[in-house]
Amino acid sequence: MRFVLDCDTGSDDAIAILAGVGHPGLEPAAVTTVNGNVALEHVTDNTLRALDLAGAGVPVYAGAARPLIRPDLPIPRDVLNKDSAFQQHGLGLPEAVSAVREGHAVPFLVDFFMDAANADATLVATGPLTNIALALALEPRLAERIPRLVLMGGAHGNGNVTAAAEFNFWADPEAAEAVLSTGLPEVVIVPLDATHSAPLTGPDCDELEQLGTPAAAAAAALIRHRLEHDQASPSHEPSTPVHDPMCLAYLVRPDLFTATVRAHVSVETAGARTLGQLLVDTRPWRPEPANATVALQASGTVYRAFLREALGS
Ligand code: BDR
Ligand code: CA
């Protein structure tokens, strides 16, 4: 399965990269980077480090360095992450030896998906949707040419940055709303509801380490860091959601999601307390037709099997 990954690496994006390169059923065509978990220069550096570790000669294009309209995240990153050791520069991975390609990610995405030879490729997004919103604005015909968008973002229940909003949608709510309202033929949303339903644990890290590959060892170390620093990990039961690789798992294991709903989805761009909230309208009498499939629950068994297969070879 060929795919382009648009990401904001980020520890779980890095695991998605390692898994996307390693899984025998997945073929990364390119990776594009976007401002998100960390500033763009660090996102791109983290991305190159993960790809180098995986031994992949996958082209990387750097994209948007700030949100579509806003000068920074709704709460500037320096304030948001002030007392947190969760985000890392370099991710504890060896320095990159490969280099980012010349040219911006947005025209790359346009050219790639306008090319009929790539009509079989899925676009996977695991960061804020800034690059994809910009690409759709630059070339509106892209709306018919991206066959499938699988993205991590949003929450039907509680968010993680605020009670209402998940980070990727909150970080660039205008971009998320622009992309979801475009009318892409197939959109699959992997929100927190799904990722939190199949968290990973210390014993999962032990199992990954036993696989004996550099990719599995790196993924285990990244998950252990999340276990130590993720606020979503309650101390009495150390487990942590590892969000982004689920998008890639779904490409080869569509049985990953054990509950999904077709709905009209949109993103709040104005609410004082609800900025970035994903609205999942399942009302039978809703005025607008369904424009996405939303995953509500995932199988931990399928997810672990995917990670073992992807990271063990
Ligand atoms: C999402 O936000 C980022 O912090 C993670 O990489 C993931 O894509 C989870 O809310
Ligand atoms: Ca991410």
Coordinates of C-alpha atoms and ligand atoms in Angstrom, one line a residue:
M1 CA 0.0 0.0 0.0
R2 CA 1.6 3.3 -1.1
F3 CA 1.2 6.3 1.0
V4 CA 2.5 9.8 1.6
L5 CA 2.9 10.8 5.3
D6 CA 2.3 14.4 6.4
C7 CA 3.6 14.6 10.0
D8 CA 4.8 16.7 12.9
T9 CA 7.4 14.4 14.4
G10 CA 6.8 14.1 17.5
S11 CA 7.5 10.7 19.2
D12 CA 4.4 8.9 18.0
D13 CA 4.9 10.3 14.5
A14 CA 8.4 8.8 14.7
I15 CA 7.0 5.4 15.6
A16 CA 4.6 5.8 12.6
I17 CA 7.6 6.4 10.4
L18 CA 9.5 3.4 11.7
A19 CA 6.4 1.2 11.2
G20 CA 5.5 2.7 7.8
V21 CA 9.0 1.9 6.5
G22 CA 9.3 -1.5 8.2
H23 CA 5.9 -3.1 7.4
P24 CA 6.1 -5.4 4.4
G25 CA 2.7 -4.3 3.2
L26 CA 3.5 -0.5 3.3
E27 CA 5.4 1.6 0.8
P28 CA 6.2 5.2 1.8
A29 CA 6.4 7.4 -1.3
A30 CA 7.4 10.6 0.6
V31 CA 7.2 12.3 3.9
T32 CA 6.2 15.9 4.3
T33 CA 6.6 17.9 7.5
V34 CA 4.5 20.5 9.3
N35 CA 4.7 22.7 12.3
G36 CA 3.1 21.0 15.3
N37 CA 4.5 19.0 18.2
V38 CA 7.7 21.1 17.9
A39 CA 8.8 23.9 15.6
L40 CA 9.2 23.0 12.0
E41 CA 13.0 22.8 11.9
H42 CA 12.9 20.2 14.8
V43 CA 10.0 18.3 13.2
T44 CA 12.0 18.0 10.0
D45 CA 15.2 17.0 11.9
N46 CA 13.2 14.4 13.9
T47 CA 11.7 13.1 10.7
L48 CA 15.1 12.6 9.0
R49 CA 16.5 10.9 12.1
A50 CA 13.6 8.4 12.2
L51 CA 13.9 7.7 8.5
D52 CA 17.7 7.3 8.7
L53 CA 17.3 4.9 11.6
A54 CA 14.8 2.9 9.5
G55 CA 17.3 2.8 6.7
A56 CA 14.8 4.4 4.2
G57 CA 15.7 6.6 1.3
V58 CA 12.4 8.2 1.4
P59 CA 12.3 11.9 0.2
V60 CA 11.4 14.5 2.8
Y61 CA 9.9 17.9 2.0
A62 CA 9.5 20.6 4.7
G63 CA 6.2 22.4 4.8
A64 CA 4.3 25.0 6.7
A65 CA 6.2 26.6 9.6
R66 CA 3.1 28.1 11.2
P67 CA -0.7 27.6 11.1
L68 CA -2.8 28.7 8.1
I69 CA -4.0 32.0 9.6
R70 CA -2.7 32.3 13.2
P71 CA 0.8 33.4 13.9
D72 CA 1.3 30.5 16.4
L73 CA -0.6 27.8 18.2
P74 CA -3.7 29.2 20.0
I75 CA -1.6 29.1 23.1
P76 CA 2.0 29.8 22.0
R77 CA 4.2 26.6 22.1
D78 CA 6.6 28.1 24.6
V79 CA 3.8 28.7 27.0
L80 CA 2.0 25.4 26.3
N81 CA 5.1 23.3 26.9
K82 CA 6.7 25.4 29.6
D83 CA 6.8 22.8 32.3
S84 CA 6.7 19.7 30.2
A85 CA 9.5 17.3 29.3
F86 CA 7.2 15.4 26.9
Q87 CA 8.4 16.9 23.6
Q88 CA 12.0 16.2 22.7
H89 CA 14.3 17.7 20.1
G90 CA 16.1 14.9 18.4
L91 CA 13.9 12.2 20.1
G92 CA 17.0 10.5 21.5
L93 CA 17.8 9.2 18.0
P94 CA 21.2 9.4 16.2
E95 CA 21.8 12.6 14.2
A96 CA 20.4 12.6 10.7
V97 CA 22.8 12.0 7.8
S98 CA 20.2 12.5 5.0
A99 CA 19.0 15.9 4.0
V100 CA 15.6 17.4 3.4
R101 CA 14.8 17.9 -0.4
E102 CA 14.7 21.2 -2.0
G103 CA 11.3 22.7 -2.6
H104 CA 8.3 23.1 -0.3
A105 CA 6.0 20.3 0.8
V106 CA 2.8 22.0 -0.5
P107 CA 3.7 22.1 -4.2
F108 CA 5.1 18.6 -3.8
L109 CA 1.7 17.4 -2.5
V110 CA -0.1 19.1 -5.4
D111 CA 2.2 17.6 -8.1
F112 CA 2.2 14.2 -6.5
F113 CA -1.5 13.8 -6.2
M114 CA -2.3 15.5 -9.6
D115 CA -0.1 12.8 -11.2
A116 CA -2.4 10.0 -12.4
A117 CA 0.4 7.5 -11.7
N118 CA -0.2 8.1 -7.9
A119 CA -4.0 7.5 -8.0
D120 CA -3.4 4.5 -5.8
A121 CA -1.6 6.4 -3.0
T122 CA -3.2 7.2 0.4
L123 CA -2.5 10.5 2.1
V124 CA -1.9 9.9 5.8
A125 CA -1.8 13.0 8.1
T126 CA -0.6 12.8 11.7
G127 CA -0.1 16.5 12.4
P128 CA -2.0 19.7 12.0
L129 CA -3.6 19.9 8.6
T130 CA -1.9 23.1 7.4
N131 CA 0.0 21.7 4.5
I132 CA -3.0 19.8 3.2
A133 CA -5.3 22.9 3.5
L134 CA -2.7 24.9 1.6
A135 CA -2.4 22.3 -1.1
L136 CA -6.1 22.2 -1.6
A137 CA -6.2 26.0 -1.8
L138 CA -3.3 26.1 -4.3
E139 CA -4.9 23.4 -6.5
P140 CA -8.7 22.9 -5.8
R141 CA -8.8 20.0 -8.3
L142 CA -6.8 18.1 -5.7
A143 CA -10.1 17.5 -3.9
E144 CA -10.9 14.9 -6.5
R145 CA -7.4 13.6 -6.9
I146 CA -6.6 12.5 -3.3
P147 CA -8.3 9.1 -3.3
R148 CA -8.2 8.7 0.5
L149 CA -7.1 10.7 3.5
V150 CA -6.5 8.9 6.7
L151 CA -5.8 11.3 9.6
M152 CA -5.1 11.3 13.3
G153 CA -7.0 14.2 14.9
G154 CA -10.0 15.3 16.9
A155 CA -12.0 13.7 19.7
H156 CA -15.6 12.7 19.9
G157 CA -15.3 12.6 23.7
N158 CA -12.9 14.8 25.6
G159 CA -9.9 16.4 23.9
N160 CA -6.3 16.4 25.3
V161 CA -5.2 20.0 25.0
T162 CA -8.6 21.3 26.3
A163 CA -11.7 19.4 27.4
A164 CA -13.0 19.9 23.9
A165 CA -10.1 19.8 21.5
E166 CA -7.4 17.3 20.5
F167 CA -3.9 18.8 19.7
N168 CA -3.8 18.4 15.9
F169 CA -7.1 20.1 15.3
W170 CA -6.6 22.7 18.0
A171 CA -3.1 23.6 16.7
D172 CA -4.6 24.7 13.3
P173 CA -8.4 24.7 13.6
E174 CA -8.9 26.7 10.4
A175 CA -6.9 24.2 8.4
A176 CA -8.7 21.2 9.9
E177 CA -12.1 22.8 9.0
A178 CA -10.9 23.7 5.5
V179 CA -9.8 20.2 4.8
L180 CA -12.8 18.4 6.2
S181 CA -15.2 20.7 4.4
T182 CA -13.6 20.2 1.0
G183 CA -15.5 17.1 0.1
L184 CA -12.7 14.6 -0.3
P185 CA -14.0 11.3 -1.6
E186 CA -12.8 9.2 1.4
V187 CA -11.8 10.6 4.8
V188 CA -11.1 8.3 7.8
I189 CA -10.6 10.1 11.1
V190 CA -8.7 8.4 13.9
P191 CA -9.5 10.5 16.9
L192 CA -8.5 10.2 20.6
D193 CA -11.5 7.9 21.2
A194 CA -9.8 5.2 19.1
T195 CA -6.2 5.8 20.2
H196 CA -7.0 5.9 23.9
S197 CA -8.9 2.7 23.6
A198 CA -5.7 0.7 22.8
P199 CA -2.9 2.2 24.9
L200 CA 0.6 0.6 25.2
T201 CA 2.4 -0.4 28.3
G202 CA 5.8 -1.3 29.7
P203 CA 5.4 -5.0 29.0
D204 CA 4.6 -4.0 25.4
C205 CA 7.9 -2.2 25.3
D206 CA 9.6 -5.3 26.7
E207 CA 8.1 -7.4 23.8
L208 CA 9.2 -4.8 21.2
E209 CA 12.8 -4.9 22.6
Q210 CA 12.8 -8.7 22.3
L211 CA 12.3 -8.3 18.5
G212 CA 16.0 -7.3 18.4
T213 CA 15.8 -4.7 15.6
P214 CA 17.0 -1.1 15.8
A215 CA 13.5 0.1 14.8
A216 CA 11.8 -1.9 17.6
A217 CA 14.4 -0.7 20.2
A218 CA 13.9 2.9 19.1
A219 CA 10.1 2.6 19.2
A220 CA 10.3 1.0 22.7
A221 CA 12.4 3.8 24.0
L222 CA 10.0 6.4 22.5
I223 CA 7.1 4.6 24.1
R224 CA 8.9 4.4 27.5
H225 CA 9.5 8.2 27.3
R226 CA 5.8 8.7 26.7
L227 CA 5.0 6.4 29.7
E228 CA 7.1 8.6 31.9
H229 CA 5.9 12.0 30.7
D230 CA 2.4 11.6 29.2
Q231 CA -0.3 13.2 31.3
A232 CA -2.7 10.8 29.8
S233 CA -0.9 8.0 31.6
P234 CA -2.5 7.6 35.1
S235 CA 0.2 6.6 37.6
H236 CA -1.9 3.6 38.9
E237 CA -2.0 2.0 35.5
P238 CA 1.0 3.0 33.4
S239 CA -0.2 3.0 29.8
T240 CA 0.0 5.5 27.1
P241 CA -1.9 6.1 23.9
V242 CA 0.5 5.9 20.8
H243 CA -1.8 7.8 18.4
D244 CA -0.2 8.2 15.0
P245 CA 0.9 4.7 14.0
M246 CA -2.8 3.7 14.1
C247 CA -3.3 5.5 10.8
L248 CA -0.7 3.2 9.2
A249 CA -2.0 0.1 11.0
Y250 CA -5.4 0.8 9.5
L251 CA -4.0 0.8 5.9
V252 CA -3.0 -2.9 6.2
R253 CA -5.3 -4.0 9.0
P254 CA -8.7 -2.4 8.4
D255 CA -10.0 -4.7 11.1
L256 CA -8.1 -2.5 13.6
F257 CA -11.2 -0.4 14.3
T258 CA -13.9 -2.3 16.1
A259 CA -16.4 0.6 16.1
T260 CA -16.8 3.3 13.5
V261 CA -19.5 5.8 12.6
R262 CA -20.3 7.6 9.3
A263 CA -21.0 11.2 10.2
H264 CA -20.8 14.8 9.1
V265 CA -17.8 16.2 10.7
S266 CA -16.6 19.8 11.2
V267 CA -14.2 21.7 13.4
E268 CA -15.0 24.6 15.7
T269 CA -12.9 27.7 14.7
A270 CA -14.4 30.3 17.0
G271 CA -15.4 29.0 20.4
A272 CA -13.8 30.5 23.4
R273 CA -13.7 27.2 25.2
T274 CA -14.2 24.8 22.3
L275 CA -11.7 26.0 19.7
G276 CA -10.5 23.1 17.6
Q277 CA -13.3 20.8 18.7
L278 CA -14.3 18.0 16.3
L279 CA -18.1 17.9 15.9
V280 CA -19.4 14.5 14.9
D281 CA -22.9 14.8 13.7
T282 CA -24.6 11.4 13.6
R283 CA -28.2 12.7 13.8
P284 CA -30.3 11.0 11.2
W285 CA -32.0 14.3 10.4
R286 CA -28.8 16.3 10.1
P287 CA -28.8 18.8 7.2
E288 CA -25.5 17.7 5.7
P289 CA -24.5 14.3 4.3
A290 CA -21.8 12.2 5.9
N291 CA -18.3 13.3 4.9
A292 CA -16.1 11.0 7.0
T293 CA -15.8 7.8 8.8
V294 CA -14.8 8.2 12.4
A295 CA -13.1 5.4 14.3
L296 CA -14.4 5.1 17.9
Q297 CA -12.6 2.1 19.2
A298 CA -9.5 0.1 18.3
S299 CA -8.4 -3.5 18.9
G300 CA -5.2 -3.6 21.1
T301 CA -4.6 -7.1 19.8
V302 CA -4.6 -6.0 16.2
Y303 CA -2.5 -2.9 17.0
R304 CA 0.2 -4.8 18.8
A305 CA 0.3 -7.4 16.0
F306 CA 0.8 -4.7 13.5
L307 CA 3.6 -3.0 15.5
R308 CA 5.4 -6.3 15.9
E309 CA 5.2 -7.1 12.2
A310 CA 6.2 -3.6 11.2
L311 CA 9.1 -3.2 13.7
G312 CA 10.4 -6.7 13.8
S313 CA 11.9 -7.0 10.3
Ligands
BDR1 C1 -1.7 14.1 18.3 O1 -1.0 15.3 18.7 C2 0.4 15.1 18.7 O2 0.9 15.5 19.9 C3 0.7 13.7 18.4 O3 1.8 13.5 17.6 C4 -0.6 13.2 17.8 O4 -0.5 13.3 16.4 C5 -2.4 13.6 19.5 O5 -3.3 14.5 20.0
CA2 CA 1.6 13.9 15.3

